[in-house]
JSON list of C-alpha atoms in Angstrom, two decimals:
[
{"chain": "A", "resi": 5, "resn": "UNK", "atom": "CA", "xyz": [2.15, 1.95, -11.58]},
{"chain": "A", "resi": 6, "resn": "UNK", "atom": "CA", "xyz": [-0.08, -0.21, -13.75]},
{"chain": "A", "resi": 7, "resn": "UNK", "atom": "CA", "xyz": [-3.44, 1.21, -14.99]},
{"chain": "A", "resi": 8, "resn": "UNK", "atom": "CA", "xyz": [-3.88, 3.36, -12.51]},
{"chain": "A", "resi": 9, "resn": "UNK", "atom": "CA", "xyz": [-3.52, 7.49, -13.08]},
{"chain": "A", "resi": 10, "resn": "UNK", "atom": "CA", "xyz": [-3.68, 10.29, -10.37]},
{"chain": "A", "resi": 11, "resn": "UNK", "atom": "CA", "xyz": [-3.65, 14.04, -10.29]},
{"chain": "A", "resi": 12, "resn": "UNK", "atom": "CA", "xyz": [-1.83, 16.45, -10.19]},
{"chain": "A", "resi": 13, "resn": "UNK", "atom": "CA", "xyz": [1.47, 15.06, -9.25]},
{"chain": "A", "resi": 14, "resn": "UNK", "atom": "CA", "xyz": [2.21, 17.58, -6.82]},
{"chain": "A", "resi": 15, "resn": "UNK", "atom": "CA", "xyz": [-0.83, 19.67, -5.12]},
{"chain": "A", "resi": 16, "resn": "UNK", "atom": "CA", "xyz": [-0.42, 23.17, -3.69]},
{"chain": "A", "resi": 17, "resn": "UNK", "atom": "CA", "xyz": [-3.49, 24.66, -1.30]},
{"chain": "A", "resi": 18, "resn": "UNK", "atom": "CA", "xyz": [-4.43, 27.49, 1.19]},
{"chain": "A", "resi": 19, "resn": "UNK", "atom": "CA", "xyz": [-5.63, 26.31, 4.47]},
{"chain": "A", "resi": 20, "resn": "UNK", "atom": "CA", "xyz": [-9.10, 26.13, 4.43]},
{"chain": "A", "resi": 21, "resn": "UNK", "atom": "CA", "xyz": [-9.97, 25.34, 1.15]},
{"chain": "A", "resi": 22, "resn": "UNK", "atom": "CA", "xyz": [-11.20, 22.06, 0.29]},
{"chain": "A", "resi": 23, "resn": "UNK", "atom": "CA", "xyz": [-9.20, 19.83, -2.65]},
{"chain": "A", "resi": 24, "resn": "UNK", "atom": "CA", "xyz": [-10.07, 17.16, -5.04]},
{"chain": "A", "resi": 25, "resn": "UNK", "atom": "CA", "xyz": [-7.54, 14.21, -5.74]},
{"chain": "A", "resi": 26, "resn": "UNK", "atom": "CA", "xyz": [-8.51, 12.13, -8.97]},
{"chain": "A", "resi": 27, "resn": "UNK", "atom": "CA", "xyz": [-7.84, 8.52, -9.26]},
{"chain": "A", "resi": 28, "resn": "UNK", "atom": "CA", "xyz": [-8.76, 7.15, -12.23]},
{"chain": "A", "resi": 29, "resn": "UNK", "atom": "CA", "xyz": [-8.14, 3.20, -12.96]},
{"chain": "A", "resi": 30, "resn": "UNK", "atom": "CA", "xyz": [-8.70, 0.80, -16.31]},
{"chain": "A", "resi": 31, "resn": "UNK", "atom": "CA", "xyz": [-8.20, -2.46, -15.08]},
{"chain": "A", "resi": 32, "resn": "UNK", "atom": "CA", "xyz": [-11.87, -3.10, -14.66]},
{"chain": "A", "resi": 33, "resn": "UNK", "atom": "CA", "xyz": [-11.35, -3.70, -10.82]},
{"chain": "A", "resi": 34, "resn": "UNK", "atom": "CA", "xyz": [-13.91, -3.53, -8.48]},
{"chain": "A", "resi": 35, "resn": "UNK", "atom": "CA", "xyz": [-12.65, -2.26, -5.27]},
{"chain": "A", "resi": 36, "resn": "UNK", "atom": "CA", "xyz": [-10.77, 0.73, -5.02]},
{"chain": "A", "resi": 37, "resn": "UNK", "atom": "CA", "xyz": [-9.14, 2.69, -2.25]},
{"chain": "A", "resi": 38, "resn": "UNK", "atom": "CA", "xyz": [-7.24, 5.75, -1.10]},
{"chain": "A", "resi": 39, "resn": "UNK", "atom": "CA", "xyz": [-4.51, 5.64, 1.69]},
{"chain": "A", "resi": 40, "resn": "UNK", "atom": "CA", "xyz": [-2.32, 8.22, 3.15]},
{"chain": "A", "resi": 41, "resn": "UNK", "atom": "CA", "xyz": [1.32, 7.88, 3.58]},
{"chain": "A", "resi": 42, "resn": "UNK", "atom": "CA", "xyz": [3.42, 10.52, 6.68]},
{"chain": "A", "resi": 43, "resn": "UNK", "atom": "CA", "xyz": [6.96, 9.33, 7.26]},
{"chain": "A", "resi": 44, "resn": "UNK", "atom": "CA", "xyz": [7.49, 7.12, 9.54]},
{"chain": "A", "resi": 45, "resn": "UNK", "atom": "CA", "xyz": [3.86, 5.65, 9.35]},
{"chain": "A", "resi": 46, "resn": "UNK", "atom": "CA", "xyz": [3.18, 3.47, 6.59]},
{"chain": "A", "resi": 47, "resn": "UNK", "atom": "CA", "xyz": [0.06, 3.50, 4.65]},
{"chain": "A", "resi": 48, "resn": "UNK", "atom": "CA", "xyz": [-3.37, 4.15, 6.48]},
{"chain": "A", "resi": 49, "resn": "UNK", "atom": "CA", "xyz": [-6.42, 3.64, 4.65]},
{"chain": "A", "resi": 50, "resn": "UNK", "atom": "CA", "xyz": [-8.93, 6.65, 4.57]},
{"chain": "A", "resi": 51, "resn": "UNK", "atom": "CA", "xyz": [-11.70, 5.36, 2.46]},
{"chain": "A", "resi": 52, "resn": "UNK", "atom": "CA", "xyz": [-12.52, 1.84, 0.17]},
{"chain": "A", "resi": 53, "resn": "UNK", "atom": "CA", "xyz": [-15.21, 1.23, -2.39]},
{"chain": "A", "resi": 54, "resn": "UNK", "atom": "CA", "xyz": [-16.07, -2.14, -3.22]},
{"chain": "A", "resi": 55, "resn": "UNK", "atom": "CA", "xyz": [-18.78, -1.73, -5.98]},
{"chain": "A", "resi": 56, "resn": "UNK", "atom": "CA", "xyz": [-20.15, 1.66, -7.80]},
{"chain": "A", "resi": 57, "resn": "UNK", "atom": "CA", "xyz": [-22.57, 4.00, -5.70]},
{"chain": "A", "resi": 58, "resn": "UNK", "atom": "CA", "xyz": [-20.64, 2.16, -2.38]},
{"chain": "A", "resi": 59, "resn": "UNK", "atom": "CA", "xyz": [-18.19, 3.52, -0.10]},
{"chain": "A", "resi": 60, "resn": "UNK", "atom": "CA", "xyz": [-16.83, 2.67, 3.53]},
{"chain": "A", "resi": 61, "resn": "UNK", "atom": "CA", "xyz": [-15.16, 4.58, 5.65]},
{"chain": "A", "resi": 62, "resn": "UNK", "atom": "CA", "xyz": [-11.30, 3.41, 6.70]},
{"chain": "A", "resi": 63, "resn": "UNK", "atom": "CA", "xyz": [-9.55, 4.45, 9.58]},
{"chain": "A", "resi": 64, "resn": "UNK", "atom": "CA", "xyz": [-8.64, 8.15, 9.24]},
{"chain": "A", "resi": 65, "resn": "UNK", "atom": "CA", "xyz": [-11.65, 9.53, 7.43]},
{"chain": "A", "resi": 66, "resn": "UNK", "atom": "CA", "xyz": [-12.29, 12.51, 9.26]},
{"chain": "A", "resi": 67, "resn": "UNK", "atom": "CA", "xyz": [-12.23, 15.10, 6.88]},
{"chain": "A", "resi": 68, "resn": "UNK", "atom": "CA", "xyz": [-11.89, 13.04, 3.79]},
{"chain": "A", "resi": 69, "resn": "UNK", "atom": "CA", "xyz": [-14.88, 12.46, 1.45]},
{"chain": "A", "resi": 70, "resn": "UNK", "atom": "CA", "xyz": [-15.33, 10.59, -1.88]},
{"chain": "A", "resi": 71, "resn": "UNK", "atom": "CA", "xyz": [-17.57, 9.47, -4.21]},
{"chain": "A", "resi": 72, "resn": "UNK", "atom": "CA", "xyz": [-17.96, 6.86, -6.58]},
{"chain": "A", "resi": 73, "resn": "UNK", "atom": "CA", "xyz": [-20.12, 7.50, -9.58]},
{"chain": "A", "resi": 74, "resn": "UNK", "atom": "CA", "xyz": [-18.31, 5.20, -11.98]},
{"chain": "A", "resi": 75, "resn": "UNK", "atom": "CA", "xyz": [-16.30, 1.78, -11.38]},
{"chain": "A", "resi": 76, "resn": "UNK", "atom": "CA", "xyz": [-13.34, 3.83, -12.94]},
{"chain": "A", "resi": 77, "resn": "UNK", "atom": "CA", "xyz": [-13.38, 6.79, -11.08]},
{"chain": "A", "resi": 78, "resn": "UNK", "atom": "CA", "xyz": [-12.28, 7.35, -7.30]},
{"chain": "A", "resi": 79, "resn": "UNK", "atom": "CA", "xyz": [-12.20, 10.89, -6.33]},
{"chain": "A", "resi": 80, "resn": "UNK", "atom": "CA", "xyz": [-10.55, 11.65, -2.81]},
{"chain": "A", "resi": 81, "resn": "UNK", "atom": "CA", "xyz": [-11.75, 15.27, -1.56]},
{"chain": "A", "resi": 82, "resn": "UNK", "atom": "CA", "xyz": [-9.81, 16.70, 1.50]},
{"chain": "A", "resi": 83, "resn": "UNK", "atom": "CA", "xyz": [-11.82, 19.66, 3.59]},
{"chain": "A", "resi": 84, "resn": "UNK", "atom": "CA", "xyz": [-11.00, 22.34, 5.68]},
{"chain": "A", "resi": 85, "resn": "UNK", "atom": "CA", "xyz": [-12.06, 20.24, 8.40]},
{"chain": "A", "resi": 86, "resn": "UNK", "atom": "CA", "xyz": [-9.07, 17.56, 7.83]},
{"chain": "A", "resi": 87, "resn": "UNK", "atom": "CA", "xyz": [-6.58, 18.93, 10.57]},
{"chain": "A", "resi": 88, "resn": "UNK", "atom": "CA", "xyz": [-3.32, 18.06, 8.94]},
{"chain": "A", "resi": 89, "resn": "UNK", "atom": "CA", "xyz": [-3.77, 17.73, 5.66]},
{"chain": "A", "resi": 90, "resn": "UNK", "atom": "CA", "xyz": [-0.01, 17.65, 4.02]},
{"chain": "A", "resi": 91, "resn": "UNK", "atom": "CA", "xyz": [1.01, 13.94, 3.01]},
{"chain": "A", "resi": 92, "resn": "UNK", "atom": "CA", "xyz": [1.23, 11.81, 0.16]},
{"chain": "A", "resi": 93, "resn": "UNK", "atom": "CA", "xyz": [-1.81, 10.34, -0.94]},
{"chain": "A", "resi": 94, "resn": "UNK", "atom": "CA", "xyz": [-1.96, 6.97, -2.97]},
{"chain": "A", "resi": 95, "resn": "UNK", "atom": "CA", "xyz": [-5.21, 5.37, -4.23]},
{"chain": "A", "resi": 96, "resn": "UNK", "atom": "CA", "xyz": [-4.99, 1.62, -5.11]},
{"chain": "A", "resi": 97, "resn": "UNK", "atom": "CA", "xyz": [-7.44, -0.97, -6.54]},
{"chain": "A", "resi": 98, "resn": "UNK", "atom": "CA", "xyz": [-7.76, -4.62, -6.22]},
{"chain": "A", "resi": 99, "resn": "UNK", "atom": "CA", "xyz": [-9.85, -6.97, -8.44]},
{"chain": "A", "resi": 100, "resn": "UNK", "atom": "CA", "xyz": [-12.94, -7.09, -5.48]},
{"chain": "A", "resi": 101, "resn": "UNK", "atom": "CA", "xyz": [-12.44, -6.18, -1.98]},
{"chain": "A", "resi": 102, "resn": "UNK", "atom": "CA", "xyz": [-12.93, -9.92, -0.41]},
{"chain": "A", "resi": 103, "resn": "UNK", "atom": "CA", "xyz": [-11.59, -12.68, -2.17]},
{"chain": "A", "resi": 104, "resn": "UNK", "atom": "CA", "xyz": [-8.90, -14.81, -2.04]},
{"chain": "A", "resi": 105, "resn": "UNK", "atom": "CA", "xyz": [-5.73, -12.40, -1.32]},
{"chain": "A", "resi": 106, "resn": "UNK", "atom": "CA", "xyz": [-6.24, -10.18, -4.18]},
{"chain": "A", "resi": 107, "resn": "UNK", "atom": "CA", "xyz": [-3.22, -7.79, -4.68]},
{"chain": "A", "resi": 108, "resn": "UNK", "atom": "CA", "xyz": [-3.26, -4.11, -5.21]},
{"chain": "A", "resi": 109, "resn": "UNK", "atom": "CA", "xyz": [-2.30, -1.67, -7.51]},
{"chain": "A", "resi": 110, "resn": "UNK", "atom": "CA", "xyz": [-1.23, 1.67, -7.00]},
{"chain": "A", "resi": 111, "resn": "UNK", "atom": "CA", "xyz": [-1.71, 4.81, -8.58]},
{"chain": "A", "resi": 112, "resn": "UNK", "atom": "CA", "xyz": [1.50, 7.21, -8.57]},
{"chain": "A", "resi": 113, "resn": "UNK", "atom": "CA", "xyz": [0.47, 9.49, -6.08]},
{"chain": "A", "resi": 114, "resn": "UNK", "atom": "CA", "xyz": [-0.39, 12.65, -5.25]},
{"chain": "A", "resi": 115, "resn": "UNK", "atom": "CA", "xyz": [1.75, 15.20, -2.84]},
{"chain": "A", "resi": 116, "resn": "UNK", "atom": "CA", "xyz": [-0.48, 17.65, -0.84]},
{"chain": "A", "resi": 117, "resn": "UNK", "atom": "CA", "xyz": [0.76, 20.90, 0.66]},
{"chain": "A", "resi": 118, "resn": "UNK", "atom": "CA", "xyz": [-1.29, 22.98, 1.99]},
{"chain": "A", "resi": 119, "resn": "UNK", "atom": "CA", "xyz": [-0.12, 26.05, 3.64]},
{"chain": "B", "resi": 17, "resn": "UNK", "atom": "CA", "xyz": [-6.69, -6.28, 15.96]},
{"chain": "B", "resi": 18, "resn": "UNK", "atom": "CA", "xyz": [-4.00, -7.09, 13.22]},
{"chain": "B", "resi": 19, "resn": "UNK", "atom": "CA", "xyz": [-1.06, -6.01, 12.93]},
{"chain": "B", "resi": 20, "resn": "UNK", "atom": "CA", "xyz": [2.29, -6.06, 11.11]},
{"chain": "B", "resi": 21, "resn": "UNK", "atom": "CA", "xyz": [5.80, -5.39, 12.52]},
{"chain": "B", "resi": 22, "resn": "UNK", "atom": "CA", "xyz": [9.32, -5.08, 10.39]},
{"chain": "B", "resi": 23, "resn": "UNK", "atom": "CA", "xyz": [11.78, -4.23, 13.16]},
{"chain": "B", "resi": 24, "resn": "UNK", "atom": "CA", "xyz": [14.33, -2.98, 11.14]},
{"chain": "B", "resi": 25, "resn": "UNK", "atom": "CA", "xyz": [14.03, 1.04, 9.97]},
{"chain": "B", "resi": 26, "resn": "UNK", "atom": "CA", "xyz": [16.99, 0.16, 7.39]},
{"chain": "B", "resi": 27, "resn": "UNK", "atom": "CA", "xyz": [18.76, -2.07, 6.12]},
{"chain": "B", "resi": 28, "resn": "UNK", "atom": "CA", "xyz": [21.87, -2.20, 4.27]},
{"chain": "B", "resi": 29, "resn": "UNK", "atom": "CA", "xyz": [23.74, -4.97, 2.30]},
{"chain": "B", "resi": 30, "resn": "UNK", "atom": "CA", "xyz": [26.49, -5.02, -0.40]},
{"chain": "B", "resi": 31, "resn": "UNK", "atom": "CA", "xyz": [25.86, -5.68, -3.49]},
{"chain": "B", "resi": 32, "resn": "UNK", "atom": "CA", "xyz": [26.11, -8.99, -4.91]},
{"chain": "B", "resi": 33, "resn": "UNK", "atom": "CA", "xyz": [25.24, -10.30, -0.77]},
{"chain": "B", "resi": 34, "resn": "UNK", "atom": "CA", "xyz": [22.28, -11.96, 0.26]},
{"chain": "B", "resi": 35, "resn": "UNK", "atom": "CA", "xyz": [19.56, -9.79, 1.54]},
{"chain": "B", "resi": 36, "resn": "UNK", "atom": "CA", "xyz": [16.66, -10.41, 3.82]},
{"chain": "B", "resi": 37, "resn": "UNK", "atom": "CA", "xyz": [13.88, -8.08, 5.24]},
{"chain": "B", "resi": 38, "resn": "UNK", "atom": "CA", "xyz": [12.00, -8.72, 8.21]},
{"chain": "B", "resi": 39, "resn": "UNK", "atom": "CA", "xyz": [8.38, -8.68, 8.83]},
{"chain": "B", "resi": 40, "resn": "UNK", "atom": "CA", "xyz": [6.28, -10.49, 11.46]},
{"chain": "B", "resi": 41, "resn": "UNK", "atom": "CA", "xyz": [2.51, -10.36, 11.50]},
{"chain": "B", "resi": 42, "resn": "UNK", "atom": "CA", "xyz": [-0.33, -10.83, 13.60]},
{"chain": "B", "resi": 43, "resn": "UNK", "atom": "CA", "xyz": [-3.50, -11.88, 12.60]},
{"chain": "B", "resi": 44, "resn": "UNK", "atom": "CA", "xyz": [-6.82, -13.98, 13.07]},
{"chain": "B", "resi": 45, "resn": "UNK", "atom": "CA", "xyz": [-7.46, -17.08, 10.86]},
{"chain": "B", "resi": 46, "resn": "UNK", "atom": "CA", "xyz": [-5.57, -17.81, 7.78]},
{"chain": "B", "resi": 47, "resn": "UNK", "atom": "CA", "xyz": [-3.43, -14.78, 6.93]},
{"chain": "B", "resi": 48, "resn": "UNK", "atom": "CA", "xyz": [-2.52, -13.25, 3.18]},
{"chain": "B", "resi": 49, "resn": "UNK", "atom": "CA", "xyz": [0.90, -11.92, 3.20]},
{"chain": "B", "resi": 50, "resn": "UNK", "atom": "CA", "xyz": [1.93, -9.29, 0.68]},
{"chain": "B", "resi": 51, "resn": "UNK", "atom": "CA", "xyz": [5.38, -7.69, 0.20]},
{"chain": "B", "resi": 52, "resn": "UNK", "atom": "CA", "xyz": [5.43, -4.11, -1.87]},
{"chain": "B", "resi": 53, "resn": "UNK", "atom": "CA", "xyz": [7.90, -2.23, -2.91]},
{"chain": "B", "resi": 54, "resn": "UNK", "atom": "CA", "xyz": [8.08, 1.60, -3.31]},
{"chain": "B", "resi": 55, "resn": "UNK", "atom": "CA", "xyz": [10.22, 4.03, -5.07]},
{"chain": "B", "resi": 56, "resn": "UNK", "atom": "CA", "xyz": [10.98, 7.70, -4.19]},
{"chain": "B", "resi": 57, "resn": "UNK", "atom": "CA", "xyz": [8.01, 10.08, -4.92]},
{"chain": "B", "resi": 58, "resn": "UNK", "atom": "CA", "xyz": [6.18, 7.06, -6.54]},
{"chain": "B", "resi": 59, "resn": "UNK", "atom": "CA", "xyz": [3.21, 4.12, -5.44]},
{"chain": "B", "resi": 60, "resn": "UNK", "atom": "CA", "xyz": [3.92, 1.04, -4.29]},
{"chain": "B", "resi": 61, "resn": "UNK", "atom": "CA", "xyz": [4.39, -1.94, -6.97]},
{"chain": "B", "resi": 62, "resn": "UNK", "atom": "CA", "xyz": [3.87, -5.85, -5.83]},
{"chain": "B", "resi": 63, "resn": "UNK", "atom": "CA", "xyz": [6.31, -8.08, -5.46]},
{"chain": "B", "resi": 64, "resn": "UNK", "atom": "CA", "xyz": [4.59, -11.41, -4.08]},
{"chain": "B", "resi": 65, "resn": "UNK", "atom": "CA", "xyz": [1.96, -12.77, -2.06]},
{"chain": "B", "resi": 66, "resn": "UNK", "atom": "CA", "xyz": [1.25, -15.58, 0.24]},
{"chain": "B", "resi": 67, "resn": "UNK", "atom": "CA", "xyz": [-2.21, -17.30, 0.50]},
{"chain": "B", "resi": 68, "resn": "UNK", "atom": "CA", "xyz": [-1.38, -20.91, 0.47]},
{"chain": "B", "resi": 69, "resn": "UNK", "atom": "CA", "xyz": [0.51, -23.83, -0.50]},
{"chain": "B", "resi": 70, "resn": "UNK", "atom": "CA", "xyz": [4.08, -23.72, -0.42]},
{"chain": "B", "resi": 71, "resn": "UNK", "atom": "CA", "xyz": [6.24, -21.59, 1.87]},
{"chain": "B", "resi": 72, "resn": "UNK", "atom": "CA", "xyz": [8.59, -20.36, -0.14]},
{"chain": "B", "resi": 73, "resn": "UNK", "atom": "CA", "xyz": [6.75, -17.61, -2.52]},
{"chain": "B", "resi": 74, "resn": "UNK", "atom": "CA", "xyz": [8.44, -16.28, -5.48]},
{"chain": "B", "resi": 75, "resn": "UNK", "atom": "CA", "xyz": [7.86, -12.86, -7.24]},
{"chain": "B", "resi": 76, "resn": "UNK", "atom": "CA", "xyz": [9.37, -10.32, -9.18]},
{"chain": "B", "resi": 77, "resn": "UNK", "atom": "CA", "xyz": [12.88, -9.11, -9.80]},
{"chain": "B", "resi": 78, "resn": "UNK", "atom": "CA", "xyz": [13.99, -12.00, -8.06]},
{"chain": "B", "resi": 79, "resn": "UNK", "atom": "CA", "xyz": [12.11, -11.67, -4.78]},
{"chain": "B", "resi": 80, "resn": "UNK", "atom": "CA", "xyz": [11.18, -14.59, -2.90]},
{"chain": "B", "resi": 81, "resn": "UNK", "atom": "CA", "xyz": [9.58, -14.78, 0.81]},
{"chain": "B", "resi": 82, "resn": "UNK", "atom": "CA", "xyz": [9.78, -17.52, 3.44]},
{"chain": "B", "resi": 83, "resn": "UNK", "atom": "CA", "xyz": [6.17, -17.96, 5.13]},
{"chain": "B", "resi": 84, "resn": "UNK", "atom": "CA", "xyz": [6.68, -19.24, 8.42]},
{"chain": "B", "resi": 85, "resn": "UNK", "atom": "CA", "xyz": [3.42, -19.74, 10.62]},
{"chain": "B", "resi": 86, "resn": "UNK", "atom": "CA", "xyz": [5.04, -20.75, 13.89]},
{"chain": "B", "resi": 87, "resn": "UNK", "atom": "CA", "xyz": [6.98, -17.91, 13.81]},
{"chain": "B", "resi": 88, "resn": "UNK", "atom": "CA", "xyz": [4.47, -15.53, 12.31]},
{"chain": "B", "resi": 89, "resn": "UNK", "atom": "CA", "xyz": [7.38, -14.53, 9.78]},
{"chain": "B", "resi": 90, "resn": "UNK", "atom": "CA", "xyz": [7.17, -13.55, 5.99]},
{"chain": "B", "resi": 91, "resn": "UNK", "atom": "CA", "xyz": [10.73, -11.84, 5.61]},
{"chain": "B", "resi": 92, "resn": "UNK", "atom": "CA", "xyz": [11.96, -10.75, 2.50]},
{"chain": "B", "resi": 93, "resn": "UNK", "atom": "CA", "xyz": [14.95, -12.25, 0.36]},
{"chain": "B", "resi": 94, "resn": "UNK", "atom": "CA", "xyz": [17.23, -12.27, -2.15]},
{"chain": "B", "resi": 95, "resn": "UNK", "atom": "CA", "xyz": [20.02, -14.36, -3.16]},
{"chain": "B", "resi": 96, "resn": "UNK", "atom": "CA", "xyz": [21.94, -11.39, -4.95]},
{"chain": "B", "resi": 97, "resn": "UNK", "atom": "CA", "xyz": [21.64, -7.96, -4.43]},
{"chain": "B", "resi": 98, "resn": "UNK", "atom": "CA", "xyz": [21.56, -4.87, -6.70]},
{"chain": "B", "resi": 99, "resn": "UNK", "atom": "CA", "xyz": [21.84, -1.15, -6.22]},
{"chain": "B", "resi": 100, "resn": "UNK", "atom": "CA", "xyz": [18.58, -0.93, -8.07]},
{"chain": "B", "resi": 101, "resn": "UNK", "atom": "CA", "xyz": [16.94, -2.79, -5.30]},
{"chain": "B", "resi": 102, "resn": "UNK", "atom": "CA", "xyz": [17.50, 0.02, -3.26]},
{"chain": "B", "resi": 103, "resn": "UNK", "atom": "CA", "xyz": [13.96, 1.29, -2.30]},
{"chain": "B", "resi": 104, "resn": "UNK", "atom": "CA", "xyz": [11.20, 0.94, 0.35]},
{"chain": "B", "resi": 105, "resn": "UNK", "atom": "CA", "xyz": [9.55, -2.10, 0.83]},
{"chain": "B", "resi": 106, "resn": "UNK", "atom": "CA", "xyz": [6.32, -3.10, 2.64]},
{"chain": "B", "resi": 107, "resn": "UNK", "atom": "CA", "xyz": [4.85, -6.25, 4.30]},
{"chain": "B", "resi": 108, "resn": "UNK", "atom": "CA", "xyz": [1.37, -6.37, 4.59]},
{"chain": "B", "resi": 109, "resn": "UNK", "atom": "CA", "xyz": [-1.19, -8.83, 5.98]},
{"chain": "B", "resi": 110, "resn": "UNK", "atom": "CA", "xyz": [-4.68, -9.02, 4.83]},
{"chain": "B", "resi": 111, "resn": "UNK", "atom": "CA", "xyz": [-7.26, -10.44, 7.32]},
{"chain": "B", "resi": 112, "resn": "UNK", "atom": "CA", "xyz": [-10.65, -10.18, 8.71]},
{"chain": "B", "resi": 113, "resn": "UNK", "atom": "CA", "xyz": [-11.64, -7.00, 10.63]},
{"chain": "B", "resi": 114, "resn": "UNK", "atom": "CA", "xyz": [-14.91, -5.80, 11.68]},
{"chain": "B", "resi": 115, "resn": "UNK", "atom": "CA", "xyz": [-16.67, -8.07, 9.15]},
{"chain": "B", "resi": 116, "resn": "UNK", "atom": "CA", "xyz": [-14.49, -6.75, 6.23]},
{"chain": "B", "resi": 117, "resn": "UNK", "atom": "CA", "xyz": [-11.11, -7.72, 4.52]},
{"chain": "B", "resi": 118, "resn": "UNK", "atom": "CA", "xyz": [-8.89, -5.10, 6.06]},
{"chain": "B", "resi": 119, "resn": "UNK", "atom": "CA", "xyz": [-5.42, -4.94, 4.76]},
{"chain": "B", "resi": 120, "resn": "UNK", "atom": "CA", "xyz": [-2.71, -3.54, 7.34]},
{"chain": "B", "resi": 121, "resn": "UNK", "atom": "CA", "xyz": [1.01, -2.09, 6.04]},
{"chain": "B", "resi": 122, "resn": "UNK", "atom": "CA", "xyz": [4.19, -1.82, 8.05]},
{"chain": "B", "resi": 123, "resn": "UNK", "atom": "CA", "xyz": [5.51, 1.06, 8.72]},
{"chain": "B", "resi": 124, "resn": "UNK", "atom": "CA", "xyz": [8.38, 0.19, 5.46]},
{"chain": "B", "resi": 125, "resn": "UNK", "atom": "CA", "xyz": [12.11, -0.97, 5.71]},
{"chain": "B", "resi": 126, "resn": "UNK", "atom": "CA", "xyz": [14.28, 1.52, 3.69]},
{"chain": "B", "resi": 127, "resn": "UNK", "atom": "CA", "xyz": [16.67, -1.18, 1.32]},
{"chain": "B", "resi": 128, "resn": "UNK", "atom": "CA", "xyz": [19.98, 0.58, 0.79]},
{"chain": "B", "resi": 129, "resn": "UNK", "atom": "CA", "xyz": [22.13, -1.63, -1.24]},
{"chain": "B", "resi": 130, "resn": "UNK", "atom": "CA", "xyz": [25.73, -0.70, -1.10]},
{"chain": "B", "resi": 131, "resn": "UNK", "atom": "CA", "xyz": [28.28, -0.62, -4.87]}
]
């Protein structure tokens, strides 16, 4: 899983409480990401970060946030307002976010429950 | 919009056989093909990529993919297959989308290599 660390492994929550995922990375990459994997549906992204203080949305972020205070640190949170929370949630990083194919690494992810 | 198809849910092969996964893309401009693989209940770890040059791409664990762009192909093979190989593995293409470099998964072929 390369130098990429996430957690907890395994996440248990109420509905209607909000949770924070940490992914933390030391390969001094740039861009970093978080996707979200159901059965059956791959990997969709929910947010990317291509420099410090800089985030974009993906294509499922309603009711995901994050932040990005430090090029290490990635932290996913998932509201109340995300309607179906449960999956398995991987965040990645790549050496920048546009260059010449740059491949990912992934974190080991965490599994959400929330009941 | 870009896209990436592998057709096949499963596959499974004998060990010591050939294998070979499918994927087929769809993409504007110049595509980057990735393959990943995943095991249970962990991320996904690269196996190869294709940006240019030669078609044939070799990777890790003795992975190597076929980039054909008439056929918008980048299947999967491997000359001799092991039960470890058994696992989930992802194409994905990396393109331009909405000004950004957007990188779209398949939905995973399960590997299920047979002793």
């Amino acid at each position: 899983d390369g130098g990429i660390t996430q957690s907890p492994k395994y996440l248990f929550r109420k509905e209607g409480q909000n949770v924070t995922l940490s992914c933390e990375q030391n390969l001094n990459h740039d861009a970093m990401y978080w996707y979200r994997q159901d059965p059956g549906q791959g990997l969709r992204l929910i947010y990317y970060s291509q420099i410090v203080n800089d985030f974009q949305k993906g294509d499922i972020a309603e009711g995901y946030s994050v932040s990005r205070e430090k090029k290490e640190s990635f932290p996913l949170t998932v509201t109340s307002a995300q309607k179906n929370p449960t999956a398995f949630y991987l965040c990645a990083s790549s050496i920048a976010l546009i260059g010449a194919g740059y491949e990912q690494y992934f974190g080991p992810g965490t599994r959400l429950t929330v009941t | 919009a870009q896209s990436v198809a592998q057709p096949e849910d499963q596959v499974n092969v004998a060990e010591g056989n050939p294998l070979t996964v499918k994927c087929t893309y769809s993409v504007s401009g110049n595509p980057y093909l990735f393959w990943y693989v995943q095991y249970p209940n962990r991320g996904l770890q690269f196996l190869l990529k294709y940006i240019t040059g030669d078609n044939l791409v070799k990777g890790s664990y003795g992975f190597e993919a076929e980039f054909n762009k008439s056929q918008t192909s980048f299947h999967l093979k491997k000359p001799s297959a092991l039960v470890s190989d058994s696992a989930l593995y992802f194409c994905a293409v990396r393109g331009l989308s909405g000004g950004y470099q957007k990188v779209t998964f398949g939905i995973g072929t399960k590997l299920q290599v047979i002793p």
